[in-house]
Amino acid sequence: MKKSVIFGALTVAGLAAGAAAAGTLDDVKARGKLNCGVTTGLVGFAAPDADGNWEGFDVSVCRAVAAAVLGDGNAVEFVPTTGKTRFTALSSGEIDMLARNTTWTFSRDVDLKFTFVGVNYYDGQGFMVPKALGVSSAKDLDGATVCIQTGTTTELNLADFFRTNNISYEPVPVETNAEGQQQYLAGACDVYTTDASGLASTRATFEAPGDHTLLPEIISKEPLGPLVRHGDDEWGDVVRWTLNALIAAEELGVTSANVSEIGTSTNNPEIKRLLGTEGTLGEMMGLDADWGAKAIAVGGNYGEIFAKNIGEETPIGLARGLNAQWTNGGLLYSPPFR
Amino acid sequence: MTTLTDPPKGAFRPSMLLYDSRYRSLTLQAIAAIVLALCFLYLYSNVAANLRAAGLNISYSFLGNTAGYDINQTLIEYTSQSTNWRAAIVGILNTLLVAFLACITATIFGVLAGVLRLSPNWLVRKLMAFYVEIFRNIPVLIWIIIIFTIMTAVLPAPSAFRGDDSDSSMLFNLAAFTNRGVYIPGPYFTRGFGAEGNGALNWLLVIAVLVGSLIATRAVSASANAKQAATGVRPKTLWLNLAIWFVPVIIVLFALGLQWDTPALRGFNFQGGLKIGGPLIALWFALSIYTGAFIAENVRAGIQAVSKGQTEAAAALGLRPRRVMSLVVLPQALRVIIPPLISQYLNITKNSSLAIAVGYADITATLGGITLNQTGRAIECVLLLMLFYLIISLLISAFMNVYNNTMKLKER
């Protein structure tokens, strides 16, 4: 009797392992819920609010994909991951996609077998120091103690920066942003380094943000974007084009306010194709015709999402900078919906 | 009249495998072994198939690649340009260091608390019971985090030492207690072997001298024992022993030109001297007091296992309580104490893997943390980690069992 239970469990495990290899899109549809990996908490990008609802810039991408696939922006199971657990969670199938300030690098793309579907934030690594320290440049940090989240690209950039500038430092490895913030505020490290956007977000939660300054040096390119497992191109397309839809919507002037009627009122064929009132783009991906409209309706277009979560009106106060549309001198450029 | 004959020898029939109690246990064990082998085969083929499906393979070549990250506590030379393998070695040495230190202090705490828990003094007894119960029943991870948090929150940052009118000052201008660790004067040699006179050879020489002193003092005790056995009078050896311990080592240290490098606030941090990092202190202390509470219970059990008559007989000979404990009770109690003590040493070593909670760079943090994450070689790294902890555990177990065999009751 006991043996049959064991064999039963093995069979189930075998089936589950087999199913993971099948199409993620079908899995998500069958499950009725999208499993989306996010950070354990970085205000503005992904953090639960007082009621436990996840919100933020990365969270909006998850919700847009859920809306495109399932028609409901709330059909998302948010899985908090740390810098160390995120890739295992994705490659093991625990999550369907990862939207977690993850830098697109060669080795992650090629060696770890992930597919980065695009960039939703162009970032770079910066340094934050207390103003009282009187430091104005990262090159003055010789001998400093630096808090750093382990297992991230910033850890490697940091080592390279100090080595190439021939100055020394002492790393204090921390696991999460919250831990790093606590150590930094307790004075256990002189400097906190991570992506500049993350520093701005962290500083915004301080009691006295004005006492801390971001140093001018940006020591790396950190293109952050959502990623999926390698080898499931259909699913990769869904996430990629949902992100592109958000970016294109801003360029084309589609907002959460006008998305319900502009599809019929406009005579711009690209908007019509994007919103599914013309053509069969949704069908090609195995989604409803109005997938794009649903994705945009959840949180608005890219510009709206940016302004609401991390823009200059928010405590985080990030300027668009590189993240402006290509038409405004930024790097955001969605391939055409055609 | 009948004659007894041997019962007829039945031929072996396959059904006997099940119904004959002589063979049944073998049958069941064979089945169990086959099932176990099938389970492992299934797990292995599952992993292999899934890895193949994901386009991954098992390879250890990443160990030779550049690690690219820095480590805050290294016992051997290490830079971010060293290999992942070297980073793993750094982690192994850090693990062994904290485990070694914690084993020693946990034993001291444990023996003290265990003996005092049986003290006739009510207050001392209850205090020790309080210590044991509190520390045994709260997980060690919580203790590590509590101690580390208290350290970072209570102790001042190095910047507090800055300026003439600073908030904090160094102890006797020699040691500084900061929330990044404790800075104490570090010894170095101005003469002697090696580059800049601080090569490892100098320290080896000092250790060799100390070992020589140890051998010499044992010889002194042996001759004193012999004299006591022959004449009944034990010669006084205290001053001789002290001289043997201190005179040669002081001469050698003087000859090598021992100097002390005192830490001083330069730039962002204290520089110079020896730094004992905050994570090491938190981990070391937490492991020591936590496991010490368990060892205290082992010690108490061992002492209580020694018949009360032994204590009374020793007291009747006129020995004072301390001598009774150290000469009569503890040596007999050791037989009961040592076997569970082995498990506690193993626990310390394995619990040291919680180091990552406070950012201590042990093997779990370097190989199993940063290297794993930067290379994505999860299966390989975890297998190596398992192998390391297995080897260390077996080694500790083997050494302690050798010790146990020398201490246990010799039956003839």
PDB file of C-alpha atoms in Angstrom, chain B residues 179-332:
ATOM      1  CA  ASN B 179      29.695  48.157  14.254  1.00  0.00           C
ATOM      2  CA  ARG B 180      31.898  46.786  11.479  1.00  0.00           C
ATOM      3  CA  GLY B 181      33.979  44.687  13.792  1.00  0.00           C
ATOM      4  CA  VAL B 182      36.613  44.869  16.483  1.00  0.00           C
ATOM      5  CA  TYR B 183      40.017  46.297  15.660  1.00  0.00           C
ATOM      6  CA  ILE B 184      42.878  45.199  17.915  1.00  0.00           C
ATOM      7  CA  PRO B 185      46.649  45.580  17.691  1.00  0.00           C
ATOM      8  CA  GLY B 186      48.187  43.004  15.392  1.00  0.00           C
ATOM      9  CA  PRO B 187      51.649  41.496  15.887  1.00  0.00           C
ATOM     10  CA  TYR B 188      54.258  41.597  13.171  1.00  0.00           C
ATOM     11  CA  PHE B 189      57.954  40.841  12.981  1.00  0.00           C
ATOM     12  CA  THR B 190      60.614  43.324  11.986  1.00  0.00           C
ATOM     13  CA  ARG B 191      63.356  40.711  11.657  1.00  0.00           C
ATOM     14  CA  GLY B 192      63.241  37.086  10.639  1.00  0.00           C
ATOM     15  CA  PHE B 193      62.359  35.120   7.510  1.00  0.00           C
ATOM     16  CA  GLY B 194      60.153  36.051   4.645  1.00  0.00           C
ATOM     17  CA  ALA B 195      59.317  39.226   2.857  1.00  0.00           C
ATOM     18  CA  GLU B 196      59.042  42.271   5.137  1.00  0.00           C
ATOM     19  CA  GLY B 197      59.654  39.957   8.052  1.00  0.00           C
ATOM     20  CA  ASN B 198      56.054  38.822   8.419  1.00  0.00           C
ATOM     21  CA  GLY B 199      56.191  35.551   6.498  1.00  0.00           C
ATOM     22  CA  ALA B 200      54.354  32.480   7.678  1.00  0.00           C
ATOM     23  CA  LEU B 201      57.734  30.917   8.505  1.00  0.00           C
ATOM     24  CA  ASN B 202      58.058  33.199  11.549  1.00  0.00           C
ATOM     25  CA  TRP B 203      54.766  32.003  12.921  1.00  0.00           C
ATOM     26  CA  LEU B 204      55.709  28.387  12.228  1.00  0.00           C
ATOM     27  CA  LEU B 205      58.855  28.950  14.287  1.00  0.00           C
ATOM     28  CA  VAL B 206      56.801  30.347  17.171  1.00  0.00           C
ATOM     29  CA  ILE B 207      54.413  27.395  16.996  1.00  0.00           C
ATOM     30  CA  ALA B 208      57.337  24.968  16.906  1.00  0.00           C
ATOM     31  CA  VAL B 209      58.748  26.548  20.067  1.00  0.00           C
ATOM     32  CA  LEU B 210      55.368  26.238  21.790  1.00  0.00           C
ATOM     33  CA  VAL B 211      55.104  22.580  20.790  1.00  0.00           C
ATOM     34  CA  GLY B 212      58.593  22.035  22.188  1.00  0.00           C
ATOM     35  CA  SER B 213      57.494  23.634  25.465  1.00  0.00           C
ATOM     36  CA  LEU B 214      54.470  21.346  25.568  1.00  0.00           C
ATOM     37  CA  ILE B 215      56.654  18.255  25.158  1.00  0.00           C
ATOM     38  CA  ALA B 216      59.072  19.539  27.808  1.00  0.00           C
ATOM     39  CA  THR B 217      56.322  20.192  30.357  1.00  0.00           C
ATOM     40  CA  ARG B 218      54.912  16.723  29.790  1.00  0.00           C
ATOM     41  CA  ALA B 219      58.329  15.269  30.443  1.00  0.00           C
ATOM     42  CA  VAL B 220      58.536  17.305  33.666  1.00  0.00           C
ATOM     43  CA  SER B 221      55.153  15.978  34.809  1.00  0.00           C
ATOM     44  CA  ALA B 222      56.143  12.417  33.953  1.00  0.00           C
ATOM     45  CA  SER B 223      59.344  12.665  36.022  1.00  0.00           C
ATOM     46  CA  ALA B 224      57.367  14.264  38.859  1.00  0.00           C
ATOM     47  CA  ASN B 225      54.879  11.380  38.698  1.00  0.00           C
ATOM     48  CA  ALA B 226      57.701   8.869  38.820  1.00  0.00           C
ATOM     49  CA  LYS B 227      59.274  10.608  41.806  1.00  0.00           C
ATOM     50  CA  GLN B 228      55.913  10.748  43.572  1.00  0.00           C
ATOM     51  CA  ALA B 229      55.364   7.039  42.959  1.00  0.00           C
ATOM     52  CA  ALA B 230      58.818   6.216  44.295  1.00  0.00           C
ATOM     53  CA  THR B 231      59.001   8.500  47.293  1.00  0.00           C
ATOM     54  CA  GLY B 232      55.455   9.694  47.963  1.00  0.00           C
ATOM     55  CA  VAL B 233      56.508  13.312  47.725  1.00  0.00           C
ATOM     56  CA  ARG B 234      55.542  15.275  44.624  1.00  0.00           C
ATOM     57  CA  PRO B 235      58.205  17.809  43.670  1.00  0.00           C
ATOM     58  CA  LYS B 236      56.952  21.339  42.984  1.00  0.00           C
ATOM     59  CA  THR B 237      56.902  21.903  39.222  1.00  0.00           C
ATOM     60  CA  LEU B 238      54.864  25.093  38.850  1.00  0.00           C
ATOM     61  CA  TRP B 239      57.771  27.542  38.447  1.00  0.00           C
ATOM     62  CA  LEU B 240      59.707  25.188  36.220  1.00  0.00           C
ATOM     63  CA  ASN B 241      56.693  24.705  33.978  1.00  0.00           C
ATOM     64  CA  LEU B 242      55.999  28.418  33.780  1.00  0.00           C
ATOM     65  CA  ALA B 243      59.616  29.015  32.824  1.00  0.00           C
ATOM     66  CA  ILE B 244      59.475  26.305  30.160  1.00  0.00           C
ATOM     67  CA  TRP B 245      56.333  27.849  28.682  1.00  0.00           C
ATOM     68  CA  PHE B 246      57.362  31.499  28.686  1.00  0.00           C
ATOM     69  CA  VAL B 247      61.144  31.904  28.517  1.00  0.00           C
ATOM     70  CA  PRO B 248      61.831  30.253  25.101  1.00  0.00           C
ATOM     71  CA  VAL B 249      58.889  31.873  23.352  1.00  0.00           C
ATOM     72  CA  ILE B 250      59.740  35.306  24.707  1.00  0.00           C
ATOM     73  CA  ILE B 251      63.340  34.906  23.551  1.00  0.00           C
ATOM     74  CA  VAL B 252      62.199  33.858  20.074  1.00  0.00           C
ATOM     75  CA  LEU B 253      59.664  36.697  19.797  1.00  0.00           C
ATOM     76  CA  PHE B 254      62.345  39.163  20.898  1.00  0.00           C
ATOM     77  CA  ALA B 255      64.837  37.718  18.422  1.00  0.00           C
ATOM     78  CA  LEU B 256      62.307  38.072  15.599  1.00  0.00           C
ATOM     79  CA  GLY B 257      61.663  41.665  16.602  1.00  0.00           C
ATOM     80  CA  LEU B 258      57.998  41.470  17.538  1.00  0.00           C
ATOM     81  CA  GLN B 259      56.161  44.746  17.073  1.00  0.00           C
ATOM     82  CA  TRP B 260      52.511  45.644  17.505  1.00  0.00           C
ATOM     83  CA  ASP B 261      50.611  47.428  14.810  1.00  0.00           C
ATOM     84  CA  THR B 262      47.849  49.445  16.453  1.00  0.00           C
ATOM     85  CA  PRO B 263      44.740  50.251  14.443  1.00  0.00           C
ATOM     86  CA  ALA B 264      44.172  53.902  13.614  1.00  0.00           C
ATOM     87  CA  LEU B 265      41.346  55.728  11.912  1.00  0.00           C
ATOM     88  CA  ARG B 266      42.505  56.503   8.392  1.00  0.00           C
ATOM     89  CA  GLY B 267      40.000  57.488   5.741  1.00  0.00           C
ATOM     90  CA  PHE B 268      36.714  55.675   6.057  1.00  0.00           C
ATOM     91  CA  ASN B 269      37.833  52.860   8.340  1.00  0.00           C
ATOM     92  CA  PHE B 270      40.331  51.818  10.925  1.00  0.00           C
ATOM     93  CA  GLN B 271      43.475  50.626   9.215  1.00  0.00           C
ATOM     94  CA  GLY B 272      46.251  48.439  10.507  1.00  0.00           C
ATOM     95  CA  GLY B 273      46.185  45.897  13.270  1.00  0.00           C
ATOM     96  CA  LEU B 274      43.904  42.904  13.289  1.00  0.00           C
ATOM     97  CA  LYS B 275      40.275  43.194  12.333  1.00  0.00           C
ATOM     98  CA  ILE B 276      37.764  40.713  13.656  1.00  0.00           C
ATOM     99  CA  GLY B 277      34.737  41.345  11.465  1.00  0.00           C
ATOM    100  CA  GLY B 278      31.263  41.861  12.880  1.00  0.00           C
ATOM    101  CA  PRO B 279      29.790  38.894  10.978  1.00  0.00           C
ATOM    102  CA  LEU B 280      32.475  36.570  12.357  1.00  0.00           C
ATOM    103  CA  ILE B 281      31.882  37.760  15.911  1.00  0.00           C
ATOM    104  CA  ALA B 282      28.099  37.440  15.614  1.00  0.00           C
ATOM    105  CA  LEU B 283      28.283  33.980  14.086  1.00  0.00           C
ATOM    106  CA  TRP B 284      30.985  32.749  16.443  1.00  0.00           C
ATOM    107  CA  PHE B 285      29.228  34.020  19.549  1.00  0.00           C
ATOM    108  CA  ALA B 286      25.761  32.834  18.493  1.00  0.00           C
ATOM    109  CA  LEU B 287      26.972  29.343  17.608  1.00  0.00           C
ATOM    110  CA  SER B 288      28.934  29.161  20.865  1.00  0.00           C
ATOM    111  CA  ILE B 289      26.171  30.104  23.257  1.00  0.00           C
ATOM    112  CA  TYR B 290      23.545  28.132  21.361  1.00  0.00           C
ATOM    113  CA  THR B 291      25.512  24.912  21.140  1.00  0.00           C
ATOM    114  CA  GLY B 292      26.998  25.580  24.587  1.00  0.00           C
ATOM    115  CA  ALA B 293      23.519  25.180  26.035  1.00  0.00           C
ATOM    116  CA  PHE B 294      23.216  21.745  24.442  1.00  0.00           C
ATOM    117  CA  ILE B 295      26.685  20.740  25.624  1.00  0.00           C
ATOM    118  CA  ALA B 296      25.717  21.904  29.132  1.00  0.00           C
ATOM    119  CA  GLU B 297      22.929  19.353  29.127  1.00  0.00           C
ATOM    120  CA  ASN B 298      25.334  16.640  27.948  1.00  0.00           C
ATOM    121  CA  VAL B 299      27.738  17.559  30.722  1.00  0.00           C
ATOM    122  CA  ARG B 300      24.960  17.542  33.313  1.00  0.00           C
ATOM    123  CA  ALA B 301      23.793  14.119  32.120  1.00  0.00           C
ATOM    124  CA  GLY B 302      27.367  12.852  32.243  1.00  0.00           C
ATOM    125  CA  ILE B 303      27.922  14.087  35.789  1.00  0.00           C
ATOM    126  CA  GLN B 304      24.625  12.683  36.980  1.00  0.00           C
ATOM    127  CA  ALA B 305      25.548   9.345  35.429  1.00  0.00           C
ATOM    128  CA  VAL B 306      28.492   9.079  37.823  1.00  0.00           C
ATOM    129  CA  SER B 307      27.382   7.332  40.987  1.00  0.00           C
ATOM    130  CA  LYS B 308      26.905   9.662  43.953  1.00  0.00           C
ATOM    131  CA  GLY B 309      28.974   7.247  45.978  1.00  0.00           C
ATOM    132  CA  GLN B 310      32.039   8.322  44.023  1.00  0.00           C
ATOM    133  CA  THR B 311      31.584  11.921  45.155  1.00  0.00           C
ATOM    134  CA  GLU B 312      30.972  10.872  48.726  1.00  0.00           C
ATOM    135  CA  ALA B 313      33.975   8.554  48.766  1.00  0.00           C
ATOM    136  CA  ALA B 314      36.202  11.271  47.365  1.00  0.00           C
ATOM    137  CA  ALA B 315      34.846  13.753  49.926  1.00  0.00           C
ATOM    138  CA  ALA B 316      35.503  11.203  52.663  1.00  0.00           C
ATOM    139  CA  LEU B 317      39.172  11.169  51.565  1.00  0.00           C
ATOM    140  CA  GLY B 318      39.226  14.871  52.311  1.00  0.00           C
ATOM    141  CA  LEU B 319      39.223  16.240  48.768  1.00  0.00           C
ATOM    142  CA  ARG B 320      37.664  19.628  48.302  1.00  0.00           C
ATOM    143  CA  PRO B 321      34.610  19.929  45.968  1.00  0.00           C
ATOM    144  CA  ARG B 322      36.629  21.374  43.098  1.00  0.00           C
ATOM    145  CA  ARG B 323      39.165  18.565  43.261  1.00  0.00           C
ATOM    146  CA  VAL B 324      36.354  16.025  43.497  1.00  0.00           C
ATOM    147  CA  MET B 325      34.853  17.402  40.293  1.00  0.00           C
ATOM    148  CA  SER B 326      38.088  17.612  38.344  1.00  0.00           C
ATOM    149  CA  LEU B 327      39.808  14.454  39.599  1.00  0.00           C
ATOM    150  CA  VAL B 328      36.954  12.010  40.227  1.00  0.00           C
ATOM    151  CA  VAL B 329      33.682  12.979  38.641  1.00  0.00           C
ATOM    152  CA  LEU B 330      34.542  14.660  35.324  1.00  0.00           C
ATOM    153  CA  PRO B 331      37.003  11.957  34.139  1.00  0.00           C
ATOM    154  CA  GLN B 332      34.281   9.332  34.619  1.00  0.00           C
TER     155      GLN B 332
END
